[in-house]
PDB file of C-alpha atoms in Angstrom:
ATOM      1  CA  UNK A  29      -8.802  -5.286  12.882  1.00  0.00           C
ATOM      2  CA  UNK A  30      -9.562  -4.845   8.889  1.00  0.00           C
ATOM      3  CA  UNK A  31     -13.103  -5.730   9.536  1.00  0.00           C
ATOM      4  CA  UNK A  32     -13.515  -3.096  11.598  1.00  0.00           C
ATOM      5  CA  UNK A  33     -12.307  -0.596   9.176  1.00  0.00           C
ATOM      6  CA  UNK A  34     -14.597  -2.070   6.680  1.00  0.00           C
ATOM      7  CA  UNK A  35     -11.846  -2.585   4.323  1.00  0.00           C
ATOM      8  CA  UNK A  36     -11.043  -5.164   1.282  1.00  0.00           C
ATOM      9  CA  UNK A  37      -8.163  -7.711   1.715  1.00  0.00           C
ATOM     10  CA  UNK A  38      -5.969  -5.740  -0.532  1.00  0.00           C
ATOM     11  CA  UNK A  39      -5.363  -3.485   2.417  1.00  0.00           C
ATOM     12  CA  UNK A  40      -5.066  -4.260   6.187  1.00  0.00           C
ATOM     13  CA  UNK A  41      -4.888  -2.744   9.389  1.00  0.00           C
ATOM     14  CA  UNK A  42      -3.603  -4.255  12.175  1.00  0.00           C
ATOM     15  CA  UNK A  43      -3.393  -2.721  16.018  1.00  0.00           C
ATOM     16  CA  UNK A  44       0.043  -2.487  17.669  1.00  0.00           C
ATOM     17  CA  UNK A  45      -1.128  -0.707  20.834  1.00  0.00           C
ATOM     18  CA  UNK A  46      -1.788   2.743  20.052  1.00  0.00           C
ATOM     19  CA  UNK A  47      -0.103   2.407  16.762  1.00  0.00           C
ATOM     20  CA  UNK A  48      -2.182   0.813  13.646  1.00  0.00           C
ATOM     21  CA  UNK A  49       0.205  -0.618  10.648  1.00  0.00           C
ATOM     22  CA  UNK A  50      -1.488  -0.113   7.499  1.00  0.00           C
ATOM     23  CA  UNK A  51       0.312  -2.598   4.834  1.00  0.00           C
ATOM     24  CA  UNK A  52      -0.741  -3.072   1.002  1.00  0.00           C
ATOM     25  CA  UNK A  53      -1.369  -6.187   0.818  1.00  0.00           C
ATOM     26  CA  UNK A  54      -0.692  -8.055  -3.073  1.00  0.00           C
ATOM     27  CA  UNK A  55       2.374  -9.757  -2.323  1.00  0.00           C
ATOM     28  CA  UNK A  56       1.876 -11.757  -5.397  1.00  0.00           C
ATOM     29  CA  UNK A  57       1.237  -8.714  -7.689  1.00  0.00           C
ATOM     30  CA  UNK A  58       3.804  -6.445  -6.332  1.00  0.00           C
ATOM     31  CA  UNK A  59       1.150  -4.560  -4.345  1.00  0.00           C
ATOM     32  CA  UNK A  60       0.060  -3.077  -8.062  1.00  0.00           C
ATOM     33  CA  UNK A  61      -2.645  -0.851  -7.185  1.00  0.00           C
ATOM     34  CA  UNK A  62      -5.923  -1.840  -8.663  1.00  0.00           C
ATOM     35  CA  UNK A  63      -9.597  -0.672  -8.129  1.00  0.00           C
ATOM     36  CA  UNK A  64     -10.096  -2.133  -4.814  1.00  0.00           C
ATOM     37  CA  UNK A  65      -6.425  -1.028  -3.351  1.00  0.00           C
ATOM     38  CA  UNK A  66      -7.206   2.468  -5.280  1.00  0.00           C
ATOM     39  CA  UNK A  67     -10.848   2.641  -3.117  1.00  0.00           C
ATOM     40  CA  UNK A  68      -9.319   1.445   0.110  1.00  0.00           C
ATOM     41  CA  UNK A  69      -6.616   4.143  -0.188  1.00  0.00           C
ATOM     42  CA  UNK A  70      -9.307   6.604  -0.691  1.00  0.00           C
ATOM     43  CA  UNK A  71     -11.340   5.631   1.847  1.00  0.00           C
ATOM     44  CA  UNK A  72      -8.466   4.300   5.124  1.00  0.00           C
ATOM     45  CA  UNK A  73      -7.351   7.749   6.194  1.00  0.00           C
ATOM     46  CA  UNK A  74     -10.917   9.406   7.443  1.00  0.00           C
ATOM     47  CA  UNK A  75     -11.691   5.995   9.257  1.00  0.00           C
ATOM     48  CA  UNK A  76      -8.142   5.774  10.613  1.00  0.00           C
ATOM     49  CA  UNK A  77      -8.953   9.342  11.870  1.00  0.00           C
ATOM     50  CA  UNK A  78     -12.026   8.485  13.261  1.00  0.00           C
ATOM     51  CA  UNK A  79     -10.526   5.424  15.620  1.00  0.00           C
ATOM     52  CA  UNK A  80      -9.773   7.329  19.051  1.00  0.00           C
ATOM     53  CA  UNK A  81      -7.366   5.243  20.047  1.00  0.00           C
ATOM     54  CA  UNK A  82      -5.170   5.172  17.804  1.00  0.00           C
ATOM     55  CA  UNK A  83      -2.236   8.124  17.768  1.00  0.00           C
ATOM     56  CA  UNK A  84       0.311   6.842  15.287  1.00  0.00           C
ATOM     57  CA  UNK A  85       0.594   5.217  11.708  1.00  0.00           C
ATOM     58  CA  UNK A  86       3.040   2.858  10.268  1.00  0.00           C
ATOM     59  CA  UNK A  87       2.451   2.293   6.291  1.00  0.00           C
ATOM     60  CA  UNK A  88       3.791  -0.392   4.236  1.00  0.00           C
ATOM     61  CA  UNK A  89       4.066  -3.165   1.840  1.00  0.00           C
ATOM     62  CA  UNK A  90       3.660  -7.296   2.392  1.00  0.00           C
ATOM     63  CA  UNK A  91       6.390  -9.157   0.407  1.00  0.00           C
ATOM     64  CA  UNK A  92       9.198  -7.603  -1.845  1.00  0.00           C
ATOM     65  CA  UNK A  93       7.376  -4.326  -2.370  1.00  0.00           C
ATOM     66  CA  UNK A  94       5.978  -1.395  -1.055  1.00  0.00           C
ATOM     67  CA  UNK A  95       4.022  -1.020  -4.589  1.00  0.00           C
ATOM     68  CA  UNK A  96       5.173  -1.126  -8.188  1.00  0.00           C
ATOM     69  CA  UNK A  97       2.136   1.366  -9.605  1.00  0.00           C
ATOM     70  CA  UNK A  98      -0.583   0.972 -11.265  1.00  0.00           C
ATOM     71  CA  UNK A  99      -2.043  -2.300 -11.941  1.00  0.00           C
ATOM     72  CA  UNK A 100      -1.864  -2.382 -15.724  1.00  0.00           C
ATOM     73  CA  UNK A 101      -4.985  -4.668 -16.252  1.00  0.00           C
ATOM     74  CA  UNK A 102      -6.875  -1.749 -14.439  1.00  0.00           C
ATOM     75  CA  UNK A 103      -5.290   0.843 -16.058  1.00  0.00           C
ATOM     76  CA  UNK A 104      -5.784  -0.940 -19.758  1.00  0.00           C
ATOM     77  CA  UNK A 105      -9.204  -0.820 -18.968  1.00  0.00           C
ATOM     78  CA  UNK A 106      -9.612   3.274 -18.619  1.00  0.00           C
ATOM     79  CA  UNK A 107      -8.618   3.339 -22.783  1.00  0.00           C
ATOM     80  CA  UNK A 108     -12.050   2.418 -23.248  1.00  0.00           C
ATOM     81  CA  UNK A 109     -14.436   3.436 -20.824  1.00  0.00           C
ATOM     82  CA  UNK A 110     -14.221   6.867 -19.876  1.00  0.00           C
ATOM     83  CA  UNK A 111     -16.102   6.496 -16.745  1.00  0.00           C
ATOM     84  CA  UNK A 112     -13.720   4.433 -14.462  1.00  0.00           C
ATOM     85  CA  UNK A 113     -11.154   6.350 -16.034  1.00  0.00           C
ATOM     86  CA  UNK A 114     -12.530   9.382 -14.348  1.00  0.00           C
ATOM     87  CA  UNK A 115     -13.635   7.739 -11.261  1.00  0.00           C
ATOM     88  CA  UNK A 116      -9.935   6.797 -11.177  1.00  0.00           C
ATOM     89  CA  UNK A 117      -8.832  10.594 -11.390  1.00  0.00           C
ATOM     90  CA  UNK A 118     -11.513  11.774  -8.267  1.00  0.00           C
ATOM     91  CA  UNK A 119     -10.375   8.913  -6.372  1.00  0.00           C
ATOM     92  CA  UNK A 120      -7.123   9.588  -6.869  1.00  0.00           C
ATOM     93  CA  UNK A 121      -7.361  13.414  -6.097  1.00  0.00           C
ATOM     94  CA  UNK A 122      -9.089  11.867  -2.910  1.00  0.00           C
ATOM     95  CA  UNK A 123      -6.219   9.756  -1.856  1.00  0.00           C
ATOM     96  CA  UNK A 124      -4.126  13.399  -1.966  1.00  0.00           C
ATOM     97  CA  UNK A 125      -6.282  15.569  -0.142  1.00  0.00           C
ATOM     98  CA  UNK A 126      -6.742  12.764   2.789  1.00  0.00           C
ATOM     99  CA  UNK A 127      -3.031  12.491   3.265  1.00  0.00           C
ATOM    100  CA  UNK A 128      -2.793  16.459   3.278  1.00  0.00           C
ATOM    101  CA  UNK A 129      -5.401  16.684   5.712  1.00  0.00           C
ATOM    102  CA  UNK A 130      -4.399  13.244   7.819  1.00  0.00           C
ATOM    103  CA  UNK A 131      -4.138  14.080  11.568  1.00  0.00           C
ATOM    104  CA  UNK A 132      -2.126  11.508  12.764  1.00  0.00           C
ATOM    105  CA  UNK A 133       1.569  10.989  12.445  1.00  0.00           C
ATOM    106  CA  UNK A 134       2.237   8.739   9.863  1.00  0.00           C
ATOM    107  CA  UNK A 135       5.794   7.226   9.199  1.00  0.00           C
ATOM    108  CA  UNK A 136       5.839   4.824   6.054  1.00  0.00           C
ATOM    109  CA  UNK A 137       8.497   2.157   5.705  1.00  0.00           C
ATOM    110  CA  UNK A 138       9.248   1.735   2.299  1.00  0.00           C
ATOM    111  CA  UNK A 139      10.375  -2.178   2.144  1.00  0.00           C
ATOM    112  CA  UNK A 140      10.389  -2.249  -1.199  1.00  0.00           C
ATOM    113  CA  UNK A 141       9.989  -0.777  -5.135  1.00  0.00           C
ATOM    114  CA  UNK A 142       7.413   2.073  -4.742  1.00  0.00           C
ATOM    115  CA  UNK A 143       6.523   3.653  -8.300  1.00  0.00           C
ATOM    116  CA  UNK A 144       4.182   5.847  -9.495  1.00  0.00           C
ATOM    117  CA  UNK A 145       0.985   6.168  -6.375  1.00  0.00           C
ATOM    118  CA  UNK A 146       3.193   3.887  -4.417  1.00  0.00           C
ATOM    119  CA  UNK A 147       5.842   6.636  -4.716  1.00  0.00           C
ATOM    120  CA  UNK A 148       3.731   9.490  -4.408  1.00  0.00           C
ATOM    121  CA  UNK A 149       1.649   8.250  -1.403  1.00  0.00           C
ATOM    122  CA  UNK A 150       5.194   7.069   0.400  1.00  0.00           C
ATOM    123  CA  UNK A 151       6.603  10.478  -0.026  1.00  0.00           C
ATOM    124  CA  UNK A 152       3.581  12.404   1.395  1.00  0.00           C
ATOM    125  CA  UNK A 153       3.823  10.798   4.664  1.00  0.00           C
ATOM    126  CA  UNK A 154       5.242  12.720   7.647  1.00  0.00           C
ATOM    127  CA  UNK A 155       8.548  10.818   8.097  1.00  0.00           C
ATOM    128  CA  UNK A 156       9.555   8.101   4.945  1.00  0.00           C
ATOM    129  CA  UNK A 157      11.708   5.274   6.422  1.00  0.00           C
ATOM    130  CA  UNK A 158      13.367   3.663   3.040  1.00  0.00           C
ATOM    131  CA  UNK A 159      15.565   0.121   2.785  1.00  0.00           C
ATOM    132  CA  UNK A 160      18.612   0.328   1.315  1.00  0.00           C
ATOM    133  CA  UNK A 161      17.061  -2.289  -0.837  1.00  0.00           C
ATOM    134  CA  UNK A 162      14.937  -0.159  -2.196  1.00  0.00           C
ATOM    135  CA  UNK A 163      13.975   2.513  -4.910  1.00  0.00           C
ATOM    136  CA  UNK A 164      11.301   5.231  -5.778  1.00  0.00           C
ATOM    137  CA  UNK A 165      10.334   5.877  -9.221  1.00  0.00           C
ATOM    138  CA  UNK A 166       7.798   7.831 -10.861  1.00  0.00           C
ATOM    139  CA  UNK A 167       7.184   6.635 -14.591  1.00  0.00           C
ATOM    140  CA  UNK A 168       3.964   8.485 -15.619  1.00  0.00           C
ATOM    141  CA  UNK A 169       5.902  10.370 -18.353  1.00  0.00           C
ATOM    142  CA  UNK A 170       6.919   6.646 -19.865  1.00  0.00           C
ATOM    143  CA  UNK A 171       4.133   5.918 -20.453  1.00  0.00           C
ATOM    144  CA  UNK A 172       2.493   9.230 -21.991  1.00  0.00           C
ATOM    145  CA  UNK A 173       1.116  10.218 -19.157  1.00  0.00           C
ATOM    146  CA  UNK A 174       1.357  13.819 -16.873  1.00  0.00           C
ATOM    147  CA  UNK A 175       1.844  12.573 -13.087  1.00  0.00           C
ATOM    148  CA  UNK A 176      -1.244  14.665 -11.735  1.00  0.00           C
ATOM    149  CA  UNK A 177      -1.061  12.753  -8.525  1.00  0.00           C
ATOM    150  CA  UNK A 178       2.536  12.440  -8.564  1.00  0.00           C
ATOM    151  CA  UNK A 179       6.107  14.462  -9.140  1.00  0.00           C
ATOM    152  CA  UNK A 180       5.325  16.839 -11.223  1.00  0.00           C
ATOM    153  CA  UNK A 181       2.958  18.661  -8.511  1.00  0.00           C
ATOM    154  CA  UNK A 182       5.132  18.385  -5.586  1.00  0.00           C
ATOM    155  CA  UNK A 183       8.553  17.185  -6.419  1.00  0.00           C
ATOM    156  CA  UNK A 184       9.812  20.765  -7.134  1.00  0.00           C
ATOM    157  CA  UNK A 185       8.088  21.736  -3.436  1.00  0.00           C
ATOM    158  CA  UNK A 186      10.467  19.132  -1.548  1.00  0.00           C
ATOM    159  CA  UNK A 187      13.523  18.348  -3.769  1.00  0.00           C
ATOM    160  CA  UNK A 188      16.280  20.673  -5.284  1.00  0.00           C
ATOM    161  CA  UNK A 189      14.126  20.786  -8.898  1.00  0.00           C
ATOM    162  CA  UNK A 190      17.174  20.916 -10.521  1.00  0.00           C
ATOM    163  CA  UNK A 191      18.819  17.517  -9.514  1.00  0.00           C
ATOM    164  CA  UNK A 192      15.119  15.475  -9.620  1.00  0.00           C
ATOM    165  CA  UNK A 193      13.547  17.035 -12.890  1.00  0.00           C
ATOM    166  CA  UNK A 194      15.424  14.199 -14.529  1.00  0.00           C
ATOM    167  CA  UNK A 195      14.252  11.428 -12.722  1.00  0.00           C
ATOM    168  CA  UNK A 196      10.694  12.920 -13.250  1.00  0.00           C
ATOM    169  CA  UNK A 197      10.643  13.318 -17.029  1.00  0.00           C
ATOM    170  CA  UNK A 198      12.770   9.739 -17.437  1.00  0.00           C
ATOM    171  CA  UNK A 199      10.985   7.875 -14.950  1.00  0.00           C
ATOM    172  CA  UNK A 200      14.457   6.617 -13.758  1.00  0.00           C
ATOM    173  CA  UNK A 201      14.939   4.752 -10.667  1.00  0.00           C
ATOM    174  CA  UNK A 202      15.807   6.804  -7.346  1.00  0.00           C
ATOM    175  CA  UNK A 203      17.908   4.938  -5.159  1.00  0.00           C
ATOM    176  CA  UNK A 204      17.349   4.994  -1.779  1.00  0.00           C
ATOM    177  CA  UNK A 205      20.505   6.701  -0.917  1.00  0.00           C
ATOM    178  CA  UNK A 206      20.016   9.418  -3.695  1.00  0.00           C
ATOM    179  CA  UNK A 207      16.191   9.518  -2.562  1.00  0.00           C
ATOM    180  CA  UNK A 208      17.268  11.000   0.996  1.00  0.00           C
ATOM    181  CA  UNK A 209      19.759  13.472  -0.815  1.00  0.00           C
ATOM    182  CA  UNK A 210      16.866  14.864  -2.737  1.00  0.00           C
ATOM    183  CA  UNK A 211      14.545  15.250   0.587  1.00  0.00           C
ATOM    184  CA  UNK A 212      11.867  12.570  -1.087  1.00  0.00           C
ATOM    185  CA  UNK A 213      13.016  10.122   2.343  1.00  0.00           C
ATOM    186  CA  UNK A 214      14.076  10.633   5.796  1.00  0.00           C
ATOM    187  CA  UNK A 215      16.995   8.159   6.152  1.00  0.00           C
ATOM    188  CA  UNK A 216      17.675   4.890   5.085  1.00  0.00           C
ATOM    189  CA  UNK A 217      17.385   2.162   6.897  1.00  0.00           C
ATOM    190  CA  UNK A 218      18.913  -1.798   6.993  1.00  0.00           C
ATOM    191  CA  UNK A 219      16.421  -3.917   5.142  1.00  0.00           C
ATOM    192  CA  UNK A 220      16.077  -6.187   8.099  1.00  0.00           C
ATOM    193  CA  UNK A 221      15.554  -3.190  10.788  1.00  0.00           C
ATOM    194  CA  UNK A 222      12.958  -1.277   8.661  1.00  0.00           C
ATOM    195  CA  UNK A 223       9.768  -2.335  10.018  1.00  0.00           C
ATOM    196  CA  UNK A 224      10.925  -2.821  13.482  1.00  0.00           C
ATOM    197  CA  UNK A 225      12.324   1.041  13.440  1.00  0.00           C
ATOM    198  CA  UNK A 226       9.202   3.096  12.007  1.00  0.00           C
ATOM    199  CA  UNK A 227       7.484   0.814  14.732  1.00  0.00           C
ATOM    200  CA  UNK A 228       9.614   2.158  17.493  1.00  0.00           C
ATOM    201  CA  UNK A 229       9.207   5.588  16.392  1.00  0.00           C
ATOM    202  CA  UNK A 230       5.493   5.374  15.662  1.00  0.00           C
ATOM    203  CA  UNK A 231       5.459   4.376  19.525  1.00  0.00           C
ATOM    204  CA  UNK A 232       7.390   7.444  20.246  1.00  0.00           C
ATOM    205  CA  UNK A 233       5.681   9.617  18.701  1.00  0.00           C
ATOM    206  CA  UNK A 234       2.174   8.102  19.891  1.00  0.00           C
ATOM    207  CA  UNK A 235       3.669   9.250  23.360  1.00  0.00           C
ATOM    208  CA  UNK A 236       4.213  12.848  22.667  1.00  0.00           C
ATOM    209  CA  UNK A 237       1.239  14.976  23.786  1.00  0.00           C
ATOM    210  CA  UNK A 238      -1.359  14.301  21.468  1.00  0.00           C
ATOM    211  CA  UNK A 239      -2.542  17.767  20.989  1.00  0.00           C
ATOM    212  CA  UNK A 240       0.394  19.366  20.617  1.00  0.00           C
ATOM    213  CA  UNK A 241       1.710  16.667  18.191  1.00  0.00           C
ATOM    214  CA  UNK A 242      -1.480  17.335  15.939  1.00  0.00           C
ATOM    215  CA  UNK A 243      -1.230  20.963  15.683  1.00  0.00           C
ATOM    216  CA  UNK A 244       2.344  20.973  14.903  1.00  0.00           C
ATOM    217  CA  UNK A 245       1.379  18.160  12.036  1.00  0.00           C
ATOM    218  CA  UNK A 246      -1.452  20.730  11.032  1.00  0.00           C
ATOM    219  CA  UNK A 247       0.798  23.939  11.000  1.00  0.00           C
ATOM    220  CA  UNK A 248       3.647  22.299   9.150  1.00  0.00           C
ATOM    221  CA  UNK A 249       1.572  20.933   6.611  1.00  0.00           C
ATOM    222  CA  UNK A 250      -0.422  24.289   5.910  1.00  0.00           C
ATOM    223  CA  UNK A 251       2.464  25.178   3.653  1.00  0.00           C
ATOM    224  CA  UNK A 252       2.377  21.923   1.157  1.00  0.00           C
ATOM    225  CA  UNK A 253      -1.741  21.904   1.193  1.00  0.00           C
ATOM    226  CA  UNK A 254      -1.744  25.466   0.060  1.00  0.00           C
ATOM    227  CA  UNK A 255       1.145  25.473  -2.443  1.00  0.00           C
ATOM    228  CA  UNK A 256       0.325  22.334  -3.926  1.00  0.00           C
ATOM    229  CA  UNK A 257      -4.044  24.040  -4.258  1.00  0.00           C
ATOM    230  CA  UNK A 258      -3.183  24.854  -7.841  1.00  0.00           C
ATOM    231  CA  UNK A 259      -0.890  22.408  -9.001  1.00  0.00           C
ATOM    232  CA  UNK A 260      -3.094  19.188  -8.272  1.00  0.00           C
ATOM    233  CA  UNK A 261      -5.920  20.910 -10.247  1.00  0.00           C
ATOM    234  CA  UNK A 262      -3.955  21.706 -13.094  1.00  0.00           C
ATOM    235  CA  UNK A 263      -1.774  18.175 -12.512  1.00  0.00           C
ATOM    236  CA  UNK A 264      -5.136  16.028 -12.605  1.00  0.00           C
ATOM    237  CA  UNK A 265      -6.746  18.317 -15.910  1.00  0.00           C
ATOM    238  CA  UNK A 266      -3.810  17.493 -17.990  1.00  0.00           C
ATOM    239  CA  UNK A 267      -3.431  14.187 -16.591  1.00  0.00           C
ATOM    240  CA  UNK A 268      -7.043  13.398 -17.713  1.00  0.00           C
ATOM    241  CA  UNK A 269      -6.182  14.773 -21.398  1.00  0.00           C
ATOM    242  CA  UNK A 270      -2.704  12.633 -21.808  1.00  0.00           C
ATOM    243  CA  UNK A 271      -5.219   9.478 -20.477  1.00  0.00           C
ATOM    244  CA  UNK A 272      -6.782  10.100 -23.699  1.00  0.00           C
ATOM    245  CA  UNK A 273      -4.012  10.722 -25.913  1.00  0.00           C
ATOM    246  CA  UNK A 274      -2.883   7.768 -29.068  1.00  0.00           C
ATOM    247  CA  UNK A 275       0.425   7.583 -27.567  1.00  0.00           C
ATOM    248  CA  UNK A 276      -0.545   6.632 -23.930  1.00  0.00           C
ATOM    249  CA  UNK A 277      -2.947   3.904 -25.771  1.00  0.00           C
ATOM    250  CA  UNK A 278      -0.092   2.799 -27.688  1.00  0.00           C
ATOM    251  CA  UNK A 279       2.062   2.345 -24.586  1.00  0.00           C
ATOM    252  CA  UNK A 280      -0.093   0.886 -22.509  1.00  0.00           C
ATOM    253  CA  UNK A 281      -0.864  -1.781 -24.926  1.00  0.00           C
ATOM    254  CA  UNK A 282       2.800  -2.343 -25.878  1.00  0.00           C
ATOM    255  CA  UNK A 283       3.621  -2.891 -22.198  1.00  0.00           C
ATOM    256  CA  UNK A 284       0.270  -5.556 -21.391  1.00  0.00           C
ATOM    257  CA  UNK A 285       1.185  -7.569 -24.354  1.00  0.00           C
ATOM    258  CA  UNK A 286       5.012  -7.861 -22.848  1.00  0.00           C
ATOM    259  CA  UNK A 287       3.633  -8.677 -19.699  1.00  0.00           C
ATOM    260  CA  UNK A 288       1.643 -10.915 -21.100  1.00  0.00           C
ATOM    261  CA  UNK A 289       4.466 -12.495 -22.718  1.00  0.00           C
ATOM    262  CA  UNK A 290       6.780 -12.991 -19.930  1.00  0.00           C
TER     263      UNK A 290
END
């Protein structure tokens, strides 16, 4: 089913009936997202759009986690050559708009860890089914960086700002329990069940009248595309500038060699 999607290995699609299951797929790595996960995420959502016979989506991660961020050998490599760097940023501003504009329902089952894109790409989905196992987390800010494609554009337009400014600016772990207080899941779900129940409500939901589902999707999301219009410009711009900055460098480094070291 990949192959038909033209897609790399780091990301599949498989067919479930009228439902396709789109799943990260670098078990070994945490489902890290590096240039060719970054592309495919770019690129999945207009040719998932384009297959007429699909009418749901189920979104997750192989192994342990749904993704822990950024891949940091990819990310390393952006200190020094400006032009992936800001290939990075457009394909990252991609990845936003496609998920804004997506007309599908899509439900993603968060198995796992998801941090940083991970996070922000699990919590723009229409209906986030999380494990009780697992955690959101958004550590740009860590690691001297604005999250452009993250919290700090559309946290404040689903959570009470108030209670999740703090896990923004620390980078803290958000339980799943806490993550559903804070409207950044739907419900929780038992580790075991989660895959099993986003794949009987993707079926569910691929039986409502398709039309009707779609414009619903469309109206309800007007509201979050055109609030979030001026944030994600400004979010990416300073983004781009901290990507620059000595102390981003200096964390970055600091955290490769500890990897490194473990």
């Amino acid at each position: 089913m990949s192959d038909r999607y033209d897609l790399p290995d780091e990301l599949t699609v498989t067919r479930d009936g009228p439902v396709r299951i789109v799943t990260l797929n670098r078990p070994e790595q945490l489902n890290t997202i590096d240039e060719r996960l970054h592309r495919a995420l770019a690129d999945v959502w207009r040719r998932l759009s384009a297959d007429r016979e699909a009418a749901a989506v189920v979104l997750t991660g192989a192994g342990r986690a749904f993704s822990a961020g950024g891949d940091l050998e990819w990310i390393s490599s952006f200190l020094d050559d400006p032009v992936a760097r800001d290939e990075s940023l457009r394909e990252g501003a991609q990845i936003i708009e496609e998920l804004l504009r997506f007309p599908l329902p899509l439900i993603t089952a968060v198995n796992g860890p998801a941090v940083g894109l991970g996070c922000s790409v699990a919590v723009l989905s229409d209906i986030v089914l999380i494990s009780d196992r697992a955690f959101l987390a958004d550590p740009h800010v860590s690691v001297g960086l604005v999250a452009g494609d993250g919290g700090a554009a559309f946290w404040p337009l689903l959570t009470p700002i108030l209670r999740s400014r703090e896990y923004l600016y620390t980078g803290d772990r958000i339980p799943a329990r806490v993550a559903v207080e804070l409207g950044l899941a739907s419900r929780t779900v038992a580790a075991d069940e989660l895959l099993s129940s986003a794949l009987e409500l993707a079926h569910r939901l691929a039986r409502q009248p398709a039309q009707a589902l779609r414009d619903t999707k469309r109206v309800a999301g007007m509201h979050l595309a055109q609030a979030l219009s001026g944030a994600m410009q400004a979010g990416f711009a300073a983004e781009r500038q901290t990507m620059m900055s000595a102390e981003h460098r200096r964390r970055v480094l600091a955290l490769r060699k500890g990897a490194g070291a473990s």
